[in-house]
Each structure stands twice: as C-alpha cells, then as structure tokens.
Amino acid sequence: MLREFRLPDVGEGLTEAEIVKWHVAPGDSVKINQMIVEIETAKAVVELPCPYEGTVSALMVSEGQTVDVGAPIISVEDGEGGHGAGGDGADAGRKALADDMVPDVRNAAPAKEERQPVLVGYGVKTSATRRRPRKPAAPAPATSAPAAAPVVSAPPVAPVPPAPARGAAGPVQGNGSAAPVRARVLAKPPVRKLAKDLGVDLTTLTGTGPQGSITRADVEAALAAPAPVAAASRWEAGVREEHIPVRGVRKATAQAMVASAFSAPHVTEWLQIDVTETMEAVRRLRTLPEFAEVKVSPLLLVAKALITAVKRHPLANATWTGEEIVVKHYVNLGIAAATDRGLIVPNVKDADAMSLPELARALGELTERARAGKCQPAELSGGTITITNVGVFGVDAGTPILNPGEVAILAVGQIRDMPWVVDGQLAVRKVTTLALSFDHRVVDGELGSYVLRDVGAMLEDPLRMLAWS
C-alpha cells in the first residue's frame, strides 16, 4: 500500500519549512525511524525520521522548496498488507505511528523508558501523543505519483519539476531515477578542527590527499591564498542582479530585528580597554589539564565577566512586558552566530551556574552546532542577555540590536596592538572596544554605565572576577 508522509509540526506555531536535503532517493528501502530528510524551520535545521517501512516511491518536494505543514513530502510503498492483516484497525495504528514519529524538539527532557529509542528526538511514546488539532485533509488518490491532498490555506502539492537547490547536483525525480547527491567533504577530525579554528570553509577546497581528502596543507594553502581571488570567483560574469528568497532563519531574524529596533528605545555606550592581562590569562588557561580538550578563547572570559556583571546589576538581565519588568535570577547566555542561513542567537542555559571549564565546553559545543545549523528550537529561545563577537570580522565594534525579550547586548570588537599609557609610560598593549546596547525603558544610563564599566574592569584585571563572583 502506498503511504504518504506529510510535513509535521516540529515546533509550536510552525506553518512551513524548507526542504534542505534528502537522505533517500526513489527506489531506496527505508525503515521506521530512519532519518530521511533535513528541513529548515524559522529557527533551526531538523532531521525527520520515516514513520513507515518499505520502498521510497517518490520524493514529492524538491530540495530548496518551501512547503506548508500538512503537505505530503514523500510516498513509501510498504508492500501488500503492510505490517500484517488488520484492516482499518491496522491502518489507524500505522497512522497514529506516523503522527508520533515526529521528534518533539520543543521538550528538552531526557528520554524515558516508555519511549522507543530513535536516532534523534525523543522517540515514540507507547501512549497517545497530544498534538495541536488540525483540520483534516481530503484523501489523496492512490497512484504511482500521487498528488497532494488539499491542505488548509495551501494549494495541493504535487511532484514538482526540479528547482536549483543549495549545492544540489540535479533534480529530484519521482520515476525511480537517481536523486541529487551532495558531495561529502573528506577530512580527518584534526584537519576539520584546524579549518574551523582558522575560519576556512572545507567545501570550497579541493583535496590533495588520498581519495581526494583534504589535508592540513590544503587548509594552510587556502588560508595563504589572496582573499580577493576567492571573493571574485563568486561574482558570476554576465549576471547583473541576483534575487535571494527571504525565508527560514533569515526571514525570522529580519522580523525580530525590525520588531526590536522599532519597539525598544536603544542606547549604546562604548568603552575601550586594555586586555593584555586577559590574553595572558587565556594563554595560561590553555595549559591547565581542566581545559585540555576544550577550546579556550577570549570570548570565554568575556562571557564570565558579563555573567558576573549582571549578577551585580540584575536589572540588566530582565524582560520588559509592558505591564511589568521581569528580572531573571538566572543567566541564559546568548551568543550571536553568523551562519550560511543567517544570524541566529542560541543560548547556554543557566550559564551562571557553570564552572569555567563547563562554560568553555558549553560555548564550544553551542557555536559548533550553530555553524553546522544543528541547533534545536529550545536552544534558540529563552535567552536573557547576549554577546555578539564582531571582532572575528576584523572590526572594532558596532551598535548591536537587542535580541527580542532582552534588555542588554554586549558587542566585542577585535583585539589588536595599540599604543597605551601604562604607569605613565607609553607601551604597546592588547586593546579592544566594548559596546553595550540596552533598553532605556529598563536600563537607564547610570545602570548601563555600571554594567559596562564592570565588564571592562574584569577584562583589564581578570582577578576581579574572583573577587566579584
């Protein structure tokens, strides 16, 4: 029997999602819980498991296409009798299984014993799953290439001609021919880590190692190559304009930034500081056994300084509701991250309760997931204060826009050698610029100055973090 898998709601309020990458092609055999597709919502990239076992009949949506929740995206032939005779009861059971197979990324609770193990998400409950009610869709005709059933507020979705997708090699076929396959980057973990640390995109390199794998020498050669040549290669000759659809993360970010910029009265204060002692502290931390397998960067001490500052000035870690000011006595520290899909701000939950090694590990794991586009919706909500590290782009500072629901955001500029007066003598020191934007409805100029001053004082002399923690 031919089964259709419809795009599920993987997050509260989800109305549509973009098909990022198919992991299967028509003719492939699939099993229950096998990851078959990656979708991009307004908050994150999520993998979906297959609720059926059988053979893929057709991929009904191309990579790069945006579809509404409830629209069919793949059809699977489960064979005669499916999982056994059972008539309408068996069909109802399989339909319930298809509903429950969607990973519930809204809950961060660990899997319980009554759930069936799956690769991602939280598994299948043995009891019924409560889901947001939807209007029923009309049944689709049972054909080899079925068209989509009508979905509320959306036209029928049928197998579509291929649309160029990000990195796709060809169209999605519904007649059993090969689906697009994306080349995988071959590189050993140490090489991947080196590329990440140096900011080199492995997908742009041609490997010279065994089987075309990328080596350390390839990464170092790419870093030494002139930047203008790489940039010029992205400007296609003869193309005067490019139209980029606004959707997914970029669309959600744009809406959030407009809402924040035109609702909260922003004030930005600046402070230039000598961080020579902080850089020395970072160097010494890297030699400690507690940080042996953890990336230690100046951002770690900036984060610790900001957490300490808001503990001293709790009103900077609050939310304005219009009726009241909600002061948070915990810190969910947001880290703004620029990704290929746009700006996202995942956050470290309860960062104030972490030791320095724990915070370093959490920051490293969070930024790695953000760059890979694997942050879960729970990691992208509930932040209380944010850091944006614009220094990685080689600029001194900026005027950051508040993350919606927060009243302060700290921008950190590049660290560079500058002349500085030390004990009455001119010296070359490590200097950076801090910029703190705050919501003037909650944080007045005095409080904002105190927060910025405290962060700067701790970065000039890291021992103050111990004294004030």
Short mmCIF file of C-alpha atoms in Angstrom, two decimals:
data_model
loop_
_atom_site.label_atom_id
_atom_site.label_comp_id
_atom_site.label_asym_id
_atom_site.label_seq_id
_atom_site.Cartn_x
_atom_site.Cartn_y
_atom_site.Cartn_z
CA MET A 1 0.00 0.00 0.00
CA LEU A 2 1.23 3.49 -0.84
CA ARG A 3 1.79 5.69 2.22
CA GLU A 4 2.27 9.45 2.22
CA PHE A 5 4.34 11.20 4.88
CA ARG A 6 3.14 14.76 5.42
CA LEU A 7 5.31 17.58 6.76
CA PRO A 8 4.72 17.60 10.54
CA ASP A 9 4.72 20.46 13.02
CA VAL A 10 8.08 20.11 14.80
CA GLY A 11 7.73 23.34 16.77
CA GLU A 12 4.96 25.42 18.31
CA GLY A 13 3.45 27.68 15.67
CA LEU A 14 5.32 26.17 12.71
CA THR A 15 3.43 26.83 9.49
CA GLU A 16 6.03 25.98 6.84
CA ALA A 17 9.54 24.65 6.36
CA GLU A 18 12.14 24.34 3.63
CA ILE A 19 13.42 21.00 2.39
CA VAL A 20 17.19 21.26 2.85
CA LYS A 21 18.47 17.80 1.97
CA TRP A 22 17.04 14.39 1.15
CA HIS A 23 18.89 11.36 2.54
CA VAL A 24 16.95 8.90 0.37
CA ALA A 25 16.01 8.55 -3.29
CA PRO A 26 13.16 6.80 -5.13
CA GLY A 27 13.73 3.06 -5.03
CA ASP A 28 15.61 3.10 -1.73
CA SER A 29 14.49 0.84 1.10
CA VAL A 30 13.65 2.65 4.34
CA LYS A 31 12.93 1.53 7.88
CA ILE A 32 10.91 3.05 10.67
CA ASN A 33 12.89 5.78 12.48
CA GLN A 34 15.42 6.09 9.63
CA MET A 35 16.39 9.72 9.05
CA ILE A 36 15.17 10.60 5.57
CA VAL A 37 15.22 14.39 5.25
CA GLU A 38 16.55 17.62 6.75
CA ILE A 39 14.16 20.56 6.96
CA GLU A 40 14.82 24.17 7.91
CA THR A 41 12.26 25.96 10.04
CA ALA A 42 12.37 29.59 11.14
CA LYS A 43 14.66 28.57 13.99
CA ALA A 44 16.76 25.54 13.11
CA VAL A 45 17.54 22.64 10.81
CA VAL A 46 15.77 19.47 11.98
CA GLU A 47 16.07 15.87 10.76
CA LEU A 48 12.85 13.91 10.30
CA PRO A 49 12.55 10.13 10.67
CA CYS A 50 10.42 7.96 8.45
CA PRO A 51 7.22 6.62 10.05
CA TYR A 52 6.93 3.75 7.54
CA GLU A 53 8.95 0.74 6.42
CA GLY A 54 9.13 -0.06 2.75
CA THR A 55 10.41 1.34 -0.55
CA VAL A 56 10.51 5.02 -1.46
CA SER A 57 8.07 5.57 -4.30
CA ALA A 58 8.57 9.31 -4.90
CA LEU A 59 10.07 12.43 -3.40
CA MET A 60 7.19 14.87 -3.76
CA VAL A 61 9.11 18.05 -2.93
CA SER A 62 12.45 19.29 -4.29
CA GLU A 63 15.38 20.38 -2.18
CA GLY A 64 15.20 24.13 -1.65
CA GLN A 65 11.40 24.24 -1.87
CA THR A 66 9.28 25.62 0.98
CA VAL A 67 6.14 23.67 1.83
CA ASP A 68 3.28 24.11 4.29
CA VAL A 69 2.74 21.93 7.32
CA GLY A 70 0.46 19.05 6.32
CA ALA A 71 1.64 18.85 2.72
CA PRO A 72 2.89 15.41 1.58
CA ILE A 73 6.65 15.31 1.02
CA ILE A 74 7.39 11.63 0.33
CA SER A 75 5.48 8.47 -0.54
CA VAL A 76 6.51 4.99 0.60
CA GLU A 77 5.26 1.63 -0.70
CA ASP A 78 5.04 -0.63 2.35
CA GLY A 79 4.11 -3.81 0.43
CA GLU A 80 0.94 -5.84 0.49
CA GLY A 81 -0.66 -5.99 3.90
CA GLY A 82 1.83 -3.55 5.41
CA HIS A 83 2.73 -4.96 8.84
CA GLY A 84 0.11 -7.65 8.71
CA ALA A 85 -3.63 -8.07 8.28
CA GLY A 86 -5.70 -5.86 10.40
CA GLY A 87 -7.98 -3.86 8.15
CA ASP A 88 -8.95 -0.40 9.26
CA GLY A 89 -7.54 -1.02 12.74
CA ALA A 90 -4.07 -1.70 11.37
CA ASP A 91 -4.30 1.38 9.14
CA ALA A 92 -5.30 3.50 12.10
CA GLY A 93 -2.39 2.13 14.10
CA ARG A 94 0.07 2.97 11.34
CA LYS A 95 -1.42 6.45 11.01
CA ALA A 96 -1.00 7.03 14.74
CA LEU A 97 2.57 5.82 14.46
CA ALA A 98 3.21 8.31 11.65
CA ASP A 99 1.95 11.13 13.86
CA ASP A 100 4.02 10.07 16.84
CA MET A 101 7.22 9.56 14.82
CA VAL A 102 7.88 13.31 14.66
CA PRO A 103 10.68 14.25 17.10
CA ASP A 104 9.28 16.64 19.69
CA VAL A 105 12.09 19.21 19.77
CA ARG A 106 10.06 21.53 22.00
CA ASN A 107 10.82 19.46 25.07
CA ALA A 108 14.31 19.22 26.47
CA ALA A 109 13.53 16.41 28.92
CA PRO A 110 15.59 13.21 28.52
CA ALA A 111 14.02 10.13 27.00
CA LYS A 112 12.04 7.95 29.38
CA GLU A 113 11.94 4.18 29.48
CA GLU A 114 8.48 4.00 27.94
CA ARG A 115 9.70 5.65 24.73
CA GLN A 116 11.03 3.64 21.79
CA PRO A 117 14.71 4.54 21.07
CA VAL A 118 15.33 6.62 17.94
CA LEU A 119 18.37 8.25 16.41
CA VAL A 120 17.27 11.85 17.12
CA GLY A 121 14.41 13.45 19.00
CA TYR A 122 12.69 11.80 21.90
CA GLY A 123 11.22 8.65 20.43
CA VAL A 124 7.77 7.17 20.24
CA LYS A 125 5.55 7.10 23.30
CA THR A 126 3.62 3.94 23.98
CA SER A 127 0.68 6.13 24.94
CA ALA A 128 -1.10 8.53 22.65
CA THR A 129 0.64 11.81 21.89
CA ARG A 130 -1.32 15.03 22.35
CA ARG A 131 -0.96 17.16 19.26
CA ARG A 132 -2.29 20.50 18.16
CA PRO A 133 -5.55 19.77 16.26
CA ARG A 134 -5.61 20.43 12.54
CA LYS A 135 -8.39 20.45 10.03
CA PRO A 136 -8.48 17.12 8.18
CA ALA A 137 -7.22 16.96 4.61
CA ALA A 138 -9.07 15.16 1.84
CA PRO A 139 -7.61 11.74 0.90
CA ALA A 140 -5.15 11.72 -1.99
CA PRO A 141 -5.65 9.38 -4.95
CA ALA A 142 -3.59 6.18 -4.75
CA THR A 143 -1.40 6.41 -7.85
CA SER A 144 2.25 5.78 -8.52
CA ALA A 145 2.92 9.54 -8.40
CA PRO A 146 0.18 10.85 -6.09
CA ALA A 147 -0.74 14.49 -5.96
CA ALA A 148 -1.05 16.15 -2.61
CA ALA A 149 -4.36 16.28 -0.84
CA PRO A 150 -5.80 19.74 -0.25
CA VAL A 151 -4.29 21.32 2.85
CA VAL A 152 -5.91 24.12 4.79
CA SER A 153 -4.80 27.52 3.44
CA ALA A 154 -2.49 25.88 0.92
CA PRO A 155 -2.92 24.59 -2.65
CA PRO A 156 -2.32 20.91 -3.45
CA VAL A 157 1.33 19.98 -3.62
CA ALA A 158 2.35 17.51 -6.31
CA PRO A 159 5.67 16.17 -7.54
CA VAL A 160 7.36 19.24 -8.94
CA PRO A 161 9.98 19.94 -11.57
CA PRO A 162 13.41 20.41 -10.07
CA ALA A 163 14.38 23.79 -8.69
CA PRO A 164 18.06 24.53 -8.17
CA ALA A 165 18.87 23.80 -4.53
CA ARG A 166 21.82 24.79 -2.42
CA GLY A 167 24.62 22.50 -3.51
CA ALA A 168 22.24 20.15 -5.34
CA ALA A 169 23.70 18.17 -8.22
CA GLY A 170 20.45 17.66 -10.11
CA PRO A 171 16.65 17.41 -9.91
CA VAL A 172 14.55 15.23 -7.68
CA GLN A 173 12.91 12.51 -9.75
CA GLY A 174 9.74 10.66 -8.96
CA ASN A 175 10.20 7.91 -11.57
CA GLY A 176 12.92 5.91 -9.82
CA SER A 177 15.91 7.75 -11.28
CA ALA A 178 18.70 8.97 -9.07
CA ALA A 179 18.04 11.90 -6.76
CA PRO A 180 20.57 14.68 -6.30
CA VAL A 181 23.63 13.71 -4.30
CA ARG A 182 25.78 16.23 -2.50
CA ALA A 183 29.49 15.61 -2.32
CA ARG A 184 30.76 14.94 1.16
CA VAL A 185 33.92 16.59 2.34
CA LEU A 186 36.63 14.05 3.22
CA ALA A 187 38.86 15.31 6.00
CA LYS A 188 40.22 13.91 9.24
CA PRO A 189 38.97 15.38 12.54
CA PRO A 190 42.24 17.28 13.26
CA VAL A 191 42.02 18.88 9.80
CA ARG A 192 38.37 19.84 10.37
CA LYS A 193 39.28 21.39 13.70
CA LEU A 194 42.13 23.34 12.11
CA ALA A 195 39.82 24.62 9.37
CA LYS A 196 37.20 25.66 11.93
CA ASP A 197 39.77 27.48 14.05
CA LEU A 198 41.15 29.31 11.01
CA GLY A 199 37.74 30.08 9.50
CA VAL A 200 38.34 28.06 6.31
CA ASP A 201 35.29 26.55 4.56
CA LEU A 202 36.23 22.96 3.66
CA THR A 203 33.54 22.76 0.97
CA THR A 204 35.46 25.33 -1.11
CA LEU A 205 38.70 23.32 -1.14
CA THR A 206 39.99 20.64 -3.50
CA GLY A 207 41.67 17.88 -1.55
CA THR A 208 45.12 16.57 -2.49
CA GLY A 209 45.12 13.64 -0.07
CA PRO A 210 44.10 10.01 -0.56
CA GLN A 211 40.74 9.67 -2.37
CA GLY A 212 40.58 13.45 -2.68
CA SER A 213 40.61 14.06 1.07
CA ILE A 214 41.55 17.49 2.38
CA THR A 215 44.86 17.68 4.24
CA ARG A 216 46.35 20.14 6.69
CA ALA A 217 48.48 21.52 3.84
CA ASP A 218 45.33 22.20 1.79
CA VAL A 219 43.82 24.22 4.65
CA GLU A 220 47.01 26.19 5.22
CA ALA A 221 47.34 26.87 1.49
CA ALA A 222 43.77 28.17 1.36
CA LEU A 223 44.47 30.48 4.27
CA ALA A 224 47.52 31.87 2.50
CA ALA A 225 45.66 32.43 -0.77
CA PRO A 226 44.70 36.05 -1.59
CA ALA A 227 41.17 36.78 -0.37
CA PRO A 228 40.10 38.93 -3.38
CA VAL A 229 40.54 35.98 -5.75
CA ALA A 230 38.14 33.82 -3.72
CA ALA A 231 35.63 36.65 -3.49
CA ALA A 232 35.80 37.45 -7.21
CA SER A 233 35.04 33.83 -8.12
CA ARG A 234 31.60 34.15 -6.52
CA TRP A 235 30.64 37.01 -8.88
CA GLU A 236 29.30 35.24 -11.93
CA ALA A 237 30.16 37.00 -15.16
CA GLY A 238 27.20 38.41 -17.05
CA VAL A 239 24.80 38.29 -14.09
CA ARG A 240 23.87 41.85 -13.14
CA GLU A 241 21.41 41.06 -10.34
CA GLU A 242 20.67 38.17 -8.02
CA HIS A 243 17.36 37.60 -6.27
CA ILE A 244 17.64 35.74 -2.97
CA PRO A 245 14.39 34.48 -1.41
CA VAL A 246 13.86 35.66 2.16
CA ARG A 247 12.77 32.64 4.17
CA GLY A 248 13.65 30.40 7.07
CA VAL A 249 16.16 31.74 9.58
CA ARG A 250 16.86 34.92 7.60
CA LYS A 251 13.17 35.83 7.46
CA ALA A 252 12.65 35.19 11.17
CA THR A 253 15.77 37.21 12.04
CA ALA A 254 14.64 40.15 9.91
CA GLN A 255 11.24 40.23 11.57
CA ALA A 256 12.78 40.02 15.05
CA MET A 257 15.32 42.78 14.39
CA VAL A 258 12.69 45.15 12.98
CA ALA A 259 10.39 44.46 15.92
CA SER A 260 13.22 45.10 18.39
CA ALA A 261 14.67 48.20 16.71
CA PHE A 262 11.31 49.97 16.49
CA SER A 263 9.85 48.95 19.85
CA ALA A 264 12.72 49.22 22.35
CA PRO A 265 14.50 52.61 22.79
CA HIS A 266 18.12 51.58 22.19
CA VAL A 267 21.07 53.32 23.83
CA THR A 268 24.66 52.25 23.10
CA GLU A 269 27.71 53.05 25.22
CA TRP A 270 31.34 52.38 24.28
CA LEU A 271 34.43 51.51 26.28
CA GLN A 272 37.98 50.89 25.05
CA ILE A 273 40.04 48.71 27.36
CA ASP A 274 43.46 47.11 27.76
CA VAL A 275 43.00 43.32 27.68
CA THR A 276 46.66 42.34 27.85
CA GLU A 277 46.09 40.57 31.18
CA THR A 278 43.06 38.76 29.79
CA MET A 279 45.10 37.44 26.86
CA GLU A 280 47.75 36.23 29.29
CA ALA A 281 45.04 34.54 31.37
CA VAL A 282 43.72 32.80 28.24
CA ARG A 283 47.23 31.55 27.46
CA ARG A 284 47.65 30.14 30.97
CA LEU A 285 44.19 28.52 30.98
CA ARG A 286 45.07 26.61 27.82
CA THR A 287 47.92 24.89 29.68
CA LEU A 288 45.71 23.62 32.52
CA PRO A 289 44.57 19.98 32.45
CA GLU A 290 40.95 21.05 33.07
CA PHE A 291 40.96 22.74 29.66
CA ALA A 292 42.99 20.10 27.81
CA GLU A 293 40.19 19.17 25.38
CA VAL A 294 38.32 22.48 25.45
CA LYS A 295 38.78 25.49 23.21
CA VAL A 296 39.75 28.50 25.33
CA SER A 297 39.34 31.90 23.70
CA PRO A 298 38.95 35.47 24.98
CA LEU A 299 35.18 35.02 24.49
CA LEU A 300 35.17 32.67 27.49
CA LEU A 301 36.40 35.38 29.85
CA VAL A 302 34.14 37.99 28.23
CA ALA A 303 31.20 35.67 28.92
CA LYS A 304 32.29 35.12 32.52
CA ALA A 305 32.73 38.87 33.03
CA LEU A 306 29.26 39.65 31.67
CA ILE A 307 27.65 36.94 33.82
CA THR A 308 29.39 38.38 36.89
CA ALA A 309 28.35 41.92 35.97
CA VAL A 310 24.66 41.09 35.64
CA LYS A 311 24.75 39.28 38.98
CA ARG A 312 25.94 42.59 40.45
CA HIS A 313 23.30 44.51 38.45
CA PRO A 314 20.33 42.13 38.00
CA LEU A 315 18.11 44.69 36.22
CA ALA A 316 20.30 44.29 33.12
CA ASN A 317 19.15 40.66 32.96
CA ALA A 318 15.44 41.28 32.61
CA THR A 319 12.46 41.46 30.25
CA TRP A 320 10.07 44.34 29.61
CA THR A 321 6.47 43.11 29.22
CA GLY A 322 4.69 46.46 29.13
CA GLU A 323 2.93 45.77 32.40
CA GLU A 324 5.95 44.80 34.47
CA ILE A 325 9.69 44.21 34.43
CA VAL A 326 10.61 40.56 34.91
CA VAL A 327 14.07 40.24 36.47
CA LYS A 328 15.73 36.89 35.78
CA HIS A 329 17.82 35.42 38.58
CA TYR A 330 19.49 33.05 36.14
CA VAL A 331 21.53 33.71 33.00
CA ASN A 332 20.72 32.03 29.69
CA LEU A 333 23.66 33.49 27.80
CA GLY A 334 23.03 34.11 24.11
CA ILE A 335 25.88 34.00 21.59
CA ALA A 336 25.12 35.64 18.24
CA ALA A 337 26.35 33.41 15.42
CA ALA A 338 26.56 34.22 11.72
CA THR A 339 25.66 31.17 9.63
CA ASP A 340 25.08 30.49 5.94
CA ARG A 341 21.37 30.69 6.63
CA GLY A 342 21.53 33.96 8.52
CA LEU A 343 22.05 35.26 12.05
CA ILE A 344 20.94 33.05 14.94
CA VAL A 345 21.33 33.53 18.69
CA PRO A 346 21.47 30.19 20.53
CA ASN A 347 21.94 30.40 24.27
CA VAL A 348 23.67 28.47 27.04
CA LYS A 349 21.08 27.61 29.68
CA ASP A 350 21.92 28.52 33.28
CA ALA A 351 25.38 29.73 32.33
CA ASP A 352 25.68 31.43 35.73
CA ALA A 353 25.69 28.04 37.47
CA MET A 354 28.61 26.65 35.43
CA SER A 355 32.26 26.42 36.35
CA LEU A 356 34.74 27.97 33.93
CA PRO A 357 35.61 24.63 32.25
CA GLU A 358 31.90 23.79 31.97
CA LEU A 359 31.18 27.18 30.43
CA ALA A 360 34.05 26.78 27.96
CA ARG A 361 32.76 23.38 26.91
CA ALA A 362 29.16 24.61 26.58
CA LEU A 363 30.21 27.62 24.47
CA GLY A 364 32.31 25.44 22.18
CA GLU A 365 29.57 22.88 21.63
CA LEU A 366 26.92 25.56 21.09
CA THR A 367 28.90 27.51 18.50
CA GLU A 368 29.80 24.30 16.67
CA ARG A 369 26.14 23.29 16.43
CA ALA A 370 25.21 26.81 15.34
CA ARG A 371 27.73 26.81 12.49
CA ALA A 372 26.51 23.38 11.39
CA GLY A 373 22.90 24.56 11.52
CA LYS A 374 22.00 21.87 14.05
CA CYS A 375 20.71 23.99 16.94
CA GLN A 376 17.39 22.82 18.30
CA PRO A 377 14.50 25.29 18.77
CA ALA A 378 14.88 25.07 22.56
CA GLU A 379 18.43 26.42 22.24
CA LEU A 380 17.20 29.42 20.25
CA SER A 381 14.66 30.67 22.76
CA GLY A 382 14.65 31.75 26.39
CA GLY A 383 17.81 33.86 26.31
CA THR A 384 18.26 36.58 28.93
CA ILE A 385 21.31 38.54 27.68
CA THR A 386 23.52 38.26 24.59
CA ILE A 387 27.12 38.65 23.42
CA THR A 388 27.96 39.38 19.79
CA ASN A 389 31.62 38.96 18.86
CA VAL A 390 32.06 41.28 15.88
CA GLY A 391 35.82 41.22 16.37
CA VAL A 392 36.07 37.98 14.40
CA PHE A 393 35.21 40.04 11.30
CA GLY A 394 38.11 42.41 11.88
CA VAL A 395 36.10 45.41 13.09
CA ASP A 396 36.42 47.40 16.31
CA ALA A 397 32.78 47.46 17.45
CA GLY A 398 29.23 48.31 16.42
CA THR A 399 25.81 49.26 17.73
CA PRO A 400 24.13 45.87 18.29
CA ILE A 401 20.36 45.50 18.18
CA LEU A 402 18.74 43.89 21.19
CA ASN A 403 17.57 40.32 20.90
CA PRO A 404 13.77 40.44 21.39
CA GLY A 405 12.79 39.86 25.01
CA GLU A 406 16.15 41.02 26.36
CA VAL A 407 17.26 44.42 27.63
CA ALA A 408 21.03 44.31 27.01
CA ILE A 409 23.52 43.04 24.44
CA LEU A 410 27.32 43.33 24.52
CA ALA A 411 29.40 43.68 21.36
CA VAL A 412 33.11 42.80 21.49
CA GLY A 413 35.49 44.16 18.88
CA GLN A 414 38.78 42.87 17.54
CA ILE A 415 41.79 42.65 19.85
CA ARG A 416 44.78 44.44 18.36
CA ASP A 417 48.07 46.01 19.34
CA MET A 418 47.74 49.71 20.16
CA PRO A 419 49.77 52.35 21.98
CA TRP A 420 48.60 52.61 25.60
CA VAL A 421 49.78 54.57 28.63
CA VAL A 422 50.86 52.23 31.45
CA ASP A 423 52.20 53.76 34.69
CA GLY A 424 52.89 57.00 32.88
CA GLN A 425 54.84 55.31 30.10
CA LEU A 426 53.77 54.64 26.51
CA ALA A 427 53.61 50.94 25.72
CA VAL A 428 52.16 48.59 23.09
CA ARG A 429 49.22 46.72 24.62
CA LYS A 430 46.38 44.40 23.56
CA VAL A 431 43.32 46.63 23.23
CA THR A 432 39.67 46.03 22.36
CA THR A 433 36.44 48.03 22.28
CA LEU A 434 33.23 47.05 24.06
CA ALA A 435 29.80 48.37 23.06
CA LEU A 436 26.77 47.80 25.28
CA SER A 437 23.29 48.42 23.86
CA PHE A 438 20.42 48.48 26.34
CA ASP A 439 16.69 49.10 26.52
CA HIS A 440 16.28 52.52 28.12
CA ARG A 441 12.83 51.57 29.44
CA VAL A 442 14.54 49.22 31.88
CA VAL A 443 18.22 50.17 31.98
CA ASP A 444 19.00 53.86 32.44
CA GLY A 445 22.32 55.46 31.59
CA GLU A 446 23.71 55.05 35.09
CA LEU A 447 22.99 51.34 35.29
CA GLY A 448 24.20 50.71 31.74
CA SER A 449 27.44 52.52 32.55
CA TYR A 450 27.95 50.44 35.68
CA VAL A 451 27.48 47.18 33.77
CA LEU A 452 29.87 48.21 31.00
CA ARG A 453 32.41 49.56 33.48
CA ASP A 454 32.37 46.32 35.49
CA VAL A 455 32.84 44.14 32.41
CA GLY A 456 35.75 46.32 31.31
CA ALA A 457 37.34 46.27 34.76
CA MET A 458 37.24 42.47 34.92
CA LEU A 459 38.77 42.11 31.47
CA GLU A 460 41.54 44.56 32.35
CA ASP A 461 42.23 42.61 35.55
CA PRO A 462 40.76 39.06 35.47
CA LEU A 463 41.39 38.67 39.22
CA ARG A 464 38.38 40.92 39.77
CA MET A 465 36.20 38.07 38.51
CA LEU A 466 37.27 36.03 41.51
CA ALA A 467 36.70 38.95 43.86
CA TRP A 468 33.24 39.75 42.48
CA SER A 469 31.98 36.22 41.75
#
